[in-house]
Short mmCIF file of N, CA, C and O in Angstrom, two decimals:
data_model
loop_
_atom_site.label_atom_id
_atom_site.label_comp_id
_atom_site.label_asym_id
_atom_site.label_seq_id
_atom_site.Cartn_x
_atom_site.Cartn_y
_atom_site.Cartn_z
N MET O 1 -75.54 62.03 115.70
CA MET O 1 -76.67 61.44 115.00
C MET O 1 -77.47 62.52 114.25
O MET O 1 -77.90 62.30 113.13
N LYS O 2 -77.63 63.68 114.90
CA LYS O 2 -78.36 64.77 114.27
C LYS O 2 -77.68 65.23 112.99
O LYS O 2 -78.34 65.51 112.00
N SER O 3 -76.36 65.28 113.01
CA SER O 3 -75.63 65.71 111.82
C SER O 3 -75.76 64.70 110.68
O SER O 3 -75.80 65.07 109.50
N VAL O 4 -75.87 63.42 111.00
CA VAL O 4 -76.08 62.39 109.97
C VAL O 4 -77.45 62.59 109.33
O VAL O 4 -77.60 62.52 108.11
N TYR O 5 -78.45 62.85 110.15
CA TYR O 5 -79.81 63.07 109.67
C TYR O 5 -79.85 64.29 108.75
O TYR O 5 -80.44 64.25 107.67
N ILE O 6 -79.21 65.36 109.15
CA ILE O 6 -79.17 66.59 108.34
C ILE O 6 -78.45 66.33 107.03
O ILE O 6 -78.90 66.77 105.96
N ALA O 7 -77.36 65.58 107.06
CA ALA O 7 -76.63 65.26 105.84
C ALA O 7 -77.48 64.43 104.89
O ALA O 7 -77.46 64.63 103.66
N MET O 8 -78.26 63.49 105.44
CA MET O 8 -79.13 62.66 104.61
C MET O 8 -80.22 63.50 103.95
O MET O 8 -80.54 63.31 102.77
N LEU O 9 -80.79 64.45 104.71
CA LEU O 9 -81.81 65.33 104.15
C LEU O 9 -81.23 66.20 103.04
O LEU O 9 -81.86 66.40 102.00
N ALA O 10 -80.04 66.71 103.26
CA ALA O 10 -79.39 67.55 102.25
C ALA O 10 -79.11 66.75 100.99
O ALA O 10 -79.34 67.23 99.87
N ALA O 11 -78.65 65.52 101.13
CA ALA O 11 -78.36 64.67 99.98
C ALA O 11 -79.65 64.37 99.21
O ALA O 11 -79.67 64.37 97.97
N ALA O 12 -80.73 64.12 99.92
CA ALA O 12 -82.01 63.86 99.27
C ALA O 12 -82.48 65.09 98.50
O ALA O 12 -82.99 64.99 97.38
N GLY O 13 -82.29 66.26 99.07
CA GLY O 13 -82.67 67.50 98.39
C GLY O 13 -81.86 67.72 97.13
O GLY O 13 -82.41 68.11 96.10
N VAL O 14 -80.58 67.45 97.19
CA VAL O 14 -79.74 67.60 96.01
C VAL O 14 -80.16 66.61 94.94
O VAL O 14 -80.25 66.94 93.77
N ALA O 15 -80.45 65.38 95.33
CA ALA O 15 -80.87 64.37 94.36
C ALA O 15 -82.18 64.76 93.70
O ALA O 15 -82.35 64.62 92.49
N MET O 16 -83.13 65.27 94.48
CA MET O 16 -84.41 65.68 93.92
C MET O 16 -84.23 66.88 93.00
O MET O 16 -84.84 66.95 91.94
N ALA O 17 -83.42 67.83 93.39
CA ALA O 17 -83.18 69.00 92.55
C ALA O 17 -82.52 68.57 91.25
O ALA O 17 -82.84 69.09 90.18
N GLY O 18 -81.62 67.61 91.32
CA GLY O 18 -80.98 67.10 90.12
C GLY O 18 -81.98 66.47 89.17
O GLY O 18 -81.90 66.62 87.96
N GLN O 19 -82.97 65.75 89.71
CA GLN O 19 -84.00 65.13 88.88
C GLN O 19 -84.84 66.19 88.18
O GLN O 19 -85.15 66.06 87.01
N VAL O 20 -85.22 67.22 88.89
CA VAL O 20 -86.00 68.30 88.27
C VAL O 20 -85.21 68.91 87.12
O VAL O 20 -85.73 69.11 86.04
N HIS O 21 -83.94 69.19 87.34
CA HIS O 21 -83.12 69.78 86.29
C HIS O 21 -82.94 68.81 85.13
O HIS O 21 -82.92 69.23 83.98
N ALA O 22 -82.82 67.52 85.43
CA ALA O 22 -82.65 66.53 84.36
C ALA O 22 -83.89 66.50 83.47
O ALA O 22 -83.78 66.40 82.26
N ASP O 23 -85.08 66.58 84.06
CA ASP O 23 -86.29 66.55 83.27
C ASP O 23 -86.49 67.87 82.51
O ASP O 23 -87.00 67.86 81.40
N GLU O 24 -86.09 68.97 83.11
CA GLU O 24 -86.13 70.24 82.39
C GLU O 24 -85.15 70.19 81.22
O GLU O 24 -85.44 70.67 80.13
N ALA O 25 -84.02 69.55 81.45
CA ALA O 25 -83.04 69.39 80.37
C ALA O 25 -83.61 68.55 79.24
O ALA O 25 -83.38 68.85 78.07
N LEU O 26 -84.37 67.51 79.57
CA LEU O 26 -85.02 66.69 78.55
C LEU O 26 -86.03 67.53 77.76
O LEU O 26 -86.09 67.44 76.54
N ALA O 27 -86.79 68.35 78.46
CA ALA O 27 -87.76 69.23 77.79
C ALA O 27 -87.05 70.18 76.83
O ALA O 27 -87.53 70.43 75.72
N LYS O 28 -85.91 70.69 77.25
CA LYS O 28 -85.13 71.57 76.37
C LYS O 28 -84.56 70.79 75.19
O LYS O 28 -84.60 71.26 74.05
N ALA O 29 -84.06 69.60 75.46
CA ALA O 29 -83.46 68.78 74.40
C ALA O 29 -84.49 68.37 73.35
O ALA O 29 -84.15 68.23 72.17
N LYS O 30 -85.72 68.19 73.76
CA LYS O 30 -86.78 67.77 72.84
C LYS O 30 -87.54 68.97 72.26
O LYS O 30 -88.57 68.81 71.62
N ASN O 31 -87.03 70.17 72.49
CA ASN O 31 -87.60 71.42 71.97
C ASN O 31 -88.97 71.77 72.52
O ASN O 31 -89.70 72.57 71.92
N CYS O 32 -89.36 71.19 73.64
CA CYS O 32 -90.64 71.52 74.27
C CYS O 32 -90.65 72.99 74.71
O CYS O 32 -91.71 73.64 74.68
N MET O 33 -89.49 73.49 75.10
CA MET O 33 -89.40 74.83 75.65
C MET O 33 -89.46 75.90 74.56
O MET O 33 -89.47 77.07 74.85
N SER O 34 -89.56 75.50 73.28
CA SER O 34 -89.77 76.50 72.24
C SER O 34 -91.20 77.02 72.27
O SER O 34 -91.45 78.12 71.81
N CYS O 35 -92.12 76.21 72.80
CA CYS O 35 -93.53 76.61 72.86
C CYS O 35 -94.08 76.74 74.27
O CYS O 35 -95.14 77.31 74.47
N HIS O 36 -93.37 76.18 75.24
CA HIS O 36 -93.83 76.20 76.63
C HIS O 36 -92.75 76.79 77.54
O HIS O 36 -91.57 76.67 77.24
N THR O 37 -93.19 77.41 78.62
CA THR O 37 -92.28 77.78 79.70
C THR O 37 -92.85 77.18 80.98
O THR O 37 -93.96 76.66 80.99
N ILE O 38 -92.10 77.28 82.03
CA ILE O 38 -92.56 76.71 83.30
C ILE O 38 -93.69 77.52 83.90
O ILE O 38 -94.68 76.96 84.36
N ASP O 39 -93.58 78.85 83.85
CA ASP O 39 -94.54 79.65 84.62
C ASP O 39 -95.33 80.71 83.86
O ASP O 39 -96.05 81.47 84.47
N LYS O 40 -95.22 80.75 82.53
CA LYS O 40 -96.08 81.69 81.80
C LYS O 40 -96.39 81.13 80.40
O LYS O 40 -95.60 80.39 79.83
N LYS O 41 -97.55 81.50 79.90
CA LYS O 41 -97.98 81.04 78.58
C LYS O 41 -97.04 81.60 77.52
O LYS O 41 -96.66 82.76 77.55
N LEU O 42 -96.69 80.76 76.57
CA LEU O 42 -95.91 81.19 75.43
C LEU O 42 -96.80 80.89 74.21
O LEU O 42 -97.82 81.53 74.04
N VAL O 43 -96.48 79.91 73.43
CA VAL O 43 -97.38 79.45 72.38
C VAL O 43 -98.40 78.50 73.01
O VAL O 43 -99.58 78.57 72.77
N GLY O 44 -97.87 77.59 73.84
CA GLY O 44 -98.72 76.67 74.59
C GLY O 44 -98.81 77.11 76.04
O GLY O 44 -98.19 78.09 76.45
N PRO O 45 -99.56 76.37 76.83
CA PRO O 45 -99.75 76.76 78.24
C PRO O 45 -98.48 76.60 79.05
O PRO O 45 -97.58 75.83 78.69
N ALA O 46 -98.41 77.35 80.14
CA ALA O 46 -97.31 77.21 81.09
C ALA O 46 -97.42 75.83 81.73
O ALA O 46 -98.52 75.33 82.00
N TYR O 47 -96.30 75.21 81.98
CA TYR O 47 -96.31 73.88 82.60
C TYR O 47 -96.96 73.89 83.98
O TYR O 47 -97.63 72.94 84.35
N LYS O 48 -96.80 74.98 84.72
CA LYS O 48 -97.45 75.07 86.03
C LYS O 48 -98.97 75.10 85.88
O LYS O 48 -99.69 74.57 86.72
N ASP O 49 -99.47 75.70 84.81
CA ASP O 49 -100.91 75.71 84.56
C ASP O 49 -101.42 74.31 84.22
O ASP O 49 -102.50 73.91 84.63
N VAL O 50 -100.63 73.58 83.46
CA VAL O 50 -100.99 72.20 83.13
C VAL O 50 -101.04 71.37 84.41
O VAL O 50 -101.99 70.62 84.65
N ALA O 51 -100.02 71.52 85.26
CA ALA O 51 -99.97 70.77 86.52
C ALA O 51 -101.18 71.10 87.39
O ALA O 51 -101.79 70.20 87.99
N ALA O 52 -101.56 72.37 87.45
CA ALA O 52 -102.71 72.78 88.27
C ALA O 52 -104.01 72.20 87.70
O ALA O 52 -104.86 71.73 88.46
N LYS O 53 -104.16 72.23 86.40
CA LYS O 53 -105.39 71.74 85.78
C LYS O 53 -105.61 70.25 86.02
O LYS O 53 -106.73 69.80 86.23
N TYR O 54 -104.53 69.49 86.02
CA TYR O 54 -104.64 68.03 86.11
C TYR O 54 -104.21 67.45 87.45
O TYR O 54 -104.06 66.25 87.58
N LYS O 55 -104.07 68.30 88.48
CA LYS O 55 -103.51 67.83 89.75
C LYS O 55 -104.30 66.71 90.40
O LYS O 55 -103.73 65.86 91.05
N ASP O 56 -105.60 66.66 90.24
CA ASP O 56 -106.42 65.63 90.88
C ASP O 56 -106.91 64.57 89.90
O ASP O 56 -107.74 63.74 90.25
N ASP O 57 -106.41 64.60 88.69
CA ASP O 57 -106.86 63.66 87.65
C ASP O 57 -105.91 62.47 87.59
O ASP O 57 -104.79 62.58 87.12
N LYS O 58 -106.39 61.33 88.07
CA LYS O 58 -105.54 60.12 88.11
C LYS O 58 -105.19 59.60 86.72
O LYS O 58 -104.18 58.94 86.54
N GLY O 59 -106.01 59.89 85.73
CA GLY O 59 -105.74 59.44 84.37
C GLY O 59 -104.88 60.39 83.56
O GLY O 59 -104.50 60.08 82.43
N ALA O 60 -104.56 61.53 84.15
CA ALA O 60 -103.82 62.56 83.42
C ALA O 60 -102.44 62.12 82.94
O ALA O 60 -102.08 62.42 81.80
N PRO O 61 -101.63 61.43 83.76
CA PRO O 61 -100.30 61.08 83.26
C PRO O 61 -100.31 60.29 81.95
O PRO O 61 -99.60 60.64 81.01
N ALA O 62 -101.16 59.29 81.85
CA ALA O 62 -101.22 58.48 80.62
C ALA O 62 -101.77 59.31 79.46
O ALA O 62 -101.25 59.25 78.33
N MET O 63 -102.83 60.07 79.72
CA MET O 63 -103.45 60.88 78.67
C MET O 63 -102.47 61.94 78.15
O MET O 63 -102.34 62.14 76.95
N LEU O 64 -101.78 62.61 79.06
CA LEU O 64 -100.84 63.65 78.65
C LEU O 64 -99.63 63.08 77.93
O LEU O 64 -99.13 63.67 76.97
N ALA O 65 -99.15 61.92 78.38
CA ALA O 65 -98.01 61.29 77.70
C ALA O 65 -98.39 60.94 76.26
O ALA O 65 -97.60 61.14 75.33
N ALA O 66 -99.62 60.47 76.07
CA ALA O 66 -100.09 60.17 74.71
C ALA O 66 -100.17 61.45 73.87
O ALA O 66 -99.80 61.44 72.69
N LYS O 67 -100.62 62.55 74.49
CA LYS O 67 -100.69 63.83 73.76
C LYS O 67 -99.30 64.36 73.42
O LYS O 67 -99.12 64.96 72.36
N VAL O 68 -98.35 64.17 74.30
CA VAL O 68 -96.98 64.61 74.01
C VAL O 68 -96.49 63.89 72.75
O VAL O 68 -95.89 64.49 71.87
N LYS O 69 -96.77 62.60 72.65
CA LYS O 69 -96.31 61.82 71.49
C LYS O 69 -97.10 62.13 70.22
O LYS O 69 -96.51 62.30 69.17
N SER O 70 -98.42 62.21 70.32
CA SER O 70 -99.23 62.32 69.10
C SER O 70 -99.69 63.74 68.78
O SER O 70 -100.19 63.99 67.69
N GLY O 71 -99.53 64.66 69.73
CA GLY O 71 -99.98 66.03 69.51
C GLY O 71 -101.43 66.20 69.95
O GLY O 71 -102.08 65.26 70.39
N GLY O 72 -101.92 67.40 69.85
CA GLY O 72 -103.29 67.67 70.26
C GLY O 72 -103.72 69.07 69.89
O GLY O 72 -102.92 69.89 69.44
N LYS O 73 -105.02 69.33 70.08
CA LYS O 73 -105.57 70.64 69.74
C LYS O 73 -106.87 70.84 70.48
O LYS O 73 -107.63 69.91 70.68
N GLY O 74 -107.12 72.07 70.89
CA GLY O 74 -108.42 72.44 71.41
C GLY O 74 -108.55 72.57 72.91
O GLY O 74 -109.43 73.27 73.37
N VAL O 75 -107.71 71.92 73.68
CA VAL O 75 -107.84 72.00 75.14
C VAL O 75 -107.38 73.36 75.66
O VAL O 75 -108.00 73.94 76.54
N TRP O 76 -106.31 73.89 75.09
CA TRP O 76 -105.73 75.15 75.55
C TRP O 76 -105.86 76.25 74.50
O TRP O 76 -105.19 77.25 74.57
N GLY O 77 -106.68 76.05 73.51
CA GLY O 77 -106.84 77.02 72.45
C GLY O 77 -106.74 76.33 71.10
O GLY O 77 -106.66 75.11 71.01
N GLN O 78 -106.76 77.09 70.05
CA GLN O 78 -106.81 76.52 68.71
C GLN O 78 -105.45 76.25 68.08
O GLN O 78 -105.37 75.64 67.02
N ILE O 79 -104.37 76.69 68.70
CA ILE O 79 -103.05 76.41 68.15
C ILE O 79 -102.70 74.96 68.49
O ILE O 79 -102.66 74.59 69.66
N PRO O 80 -102.50 74.13 67.49
CA PRO O 80 -102.24 72.71 67.76
C PRO O 80 -100.82 72.47 68.28
O PRO O 80 -99.89 73.20 67.95
N MET O 81 -100.69 71.43 69.11
CA MET O 81 -99.37 70.96 69.51
C MET O 81 -99.02 69.83 68.55
O MET O 81 -99.77 68.85 68.44
N PRO O 82 -97.92 69.95 67.84
CA PRO O 82 -97.56 68.89 66.89
C PRO O 82 -97.10 67.63 67.62
O PRO O 82 -96.72 67.69 68.80
N PRO O 83 -97.10 66.50 66.94
CA PRO O 83 -96.53 65.29 67.53
C PRO O 83 -95.05 65.53 67.84
O PRO O 83 -94.38 66.30 67.15
N ASN O 84 -94.58 64.88 68.88
CA ASN O 84 -93.19 65.05 69.29
C ASN O 84 -92.43 63.75 69.13
O ASN O 84 -92.96 62.67 69.39
N ASN O 85 -91.18 63.87 68.73
CA ASN O 85 -90.33 62.70 68.52
C ASN O 85 -89.70 62.30 69.87
O ASN O 85 -88.56 62.63 70.15
N VAL O 86 -90.51 61.62 70.68
CA VAL O 86 -90.06 61.14 71.98
C VAL O 86 -90.45 59.67 72.12
O VAL O 86 -91.42 59.21 71.51
N THR O 87 -89.70 58.96 72.94
CA THR O 87 -90.06 57.58 73.25
C THR O 87 -91.19 57.59 74.28
O THR O 87 -91.48 58.63 74.88
N ASP O 88 -91.81 56.44 74.48
CA ASP O 88 -92.84 56.34 75.52
C ASP O 88 -92.27 56.73 76.87
O ASP O 88 -92.90 57.45 77.64
N GLU O 89 -91.06 56.26 77.16
CA GLU O 89 -90.42 56.55 78.45
C GLU O 89 -90.13 58.05 78.59
O GLU O 89 -90.33 58.62 79.66
N GLU O 90 -89.65 58.68 77.55
CA GLU O 90 -89.39 60.13 77.60
C GLU O 90 -90.69 60.90 77.81
O GLU O 90 -90.72 61.85 78.60
N ALA O 91 -91.75 60.50 77.13
CA ALA O 91 -93.04 61.19 77.31
C ALA O 91 -93.52 61.06 78.74
O ALA O 91 -93.97 62.04 79.35
N LYS O 92 -93.41 59.87 79.32
CA LYS O 92 -93.83 59.66 80.72
C LYS O 92 -92.97 60.49 81.67
O LYS O 92 -93.48 61.08 82.63
N LYS O 93 -91.69 60.56 81.40
CA LYS O 93 -90.77 61.32 82.24
C LYS O 93 -91.09 62.83 82.17
O LYS O 93 -91.12 63.51 83.19
N LEU O 94 -91.33 63.31 80.97
CA LEU O 94 -91.68 64.73 80.80
C LEU O 94 -92.99 65.06 81.53
O LEU O 94 -93.07 66.07 82.24
N VAL O 95 -93.98 64.21 81.37
CA VAL O 95 -95.28 64.46 82.01
C VAL O 95 -95.15 64.40 83.53
O VAL O 95 -95.72 65.24 84.24
N ALA O 96 -94.41 63.43 84.05
CA ALA O 96 -94.22 63.34 85.50
C ALA O 96 -93.57 64.61 86.03
O ALA O 96 -93.97 65.14 87.07
N TRP O 97 -92.60 65.13 85.31
CA TRP O 97 -91.94 66.37 85.72
C TRP O 97 -92.93 67.54 85.67
O TRP O 97 -93.02 68.30 86.61
N ILE O 98 -93.67 67.66 84.59
CA ILE O 98 -94.63 68.76 84.45
C ILE O 98 -95.65 68.71 85.58
O ILE O 98 -95.94 69.73 86.21
N LEU O 99 -96.19 67.53 85.84
CA LEU O 99 -97.22 67.40 86.88
C LEU O 99 -96.68 67.62 88.29
O LEU O 99 -97.44 67.88 89.21
N SER O 100 -95.36 67.53 88.45
CA SER O 100 -94.76 67.76 89.77
C SER O 100 -94.57 69.25 90.07
O SER O 100 -94.31 69.62 91.23
N LEU O 101 -94.70 70.10 89.06
CA LEU O 101 -94.49 71.54 89.25
C LEU O 101 -95.64 72.16 90.04
O LEU O 101 -96.79 71.78 89.87
N LYS O 102 -95.31 73.12 90.87
CA LYS O 102 -96.33 73.80 91.68
C LYS O 102 -96.31 75.27 91.37
O LYS O 102 -95.37 75.87 91.12
#
């Protein structure tokens, strides 16, 4: 029984790791990684910094998904983020991934 439990935990870990990589792959496919990295500022803020800033903000997912689609300026400096060619679902998926980073 213990070995079944361990196998289930391992499978869950692999599935979760696959999801993180899938969302990182989406960020790369949509060219988000040309201006952002996971853990250090590039042109835009590091995704971990975004996650930390909005960790307790319940309205952040919707607000950030809208910014991913329409672009924005002024929150992280004067360099604007251009609008991105993503669907609503892709924007939500990207934001969920970003906010999950620690």
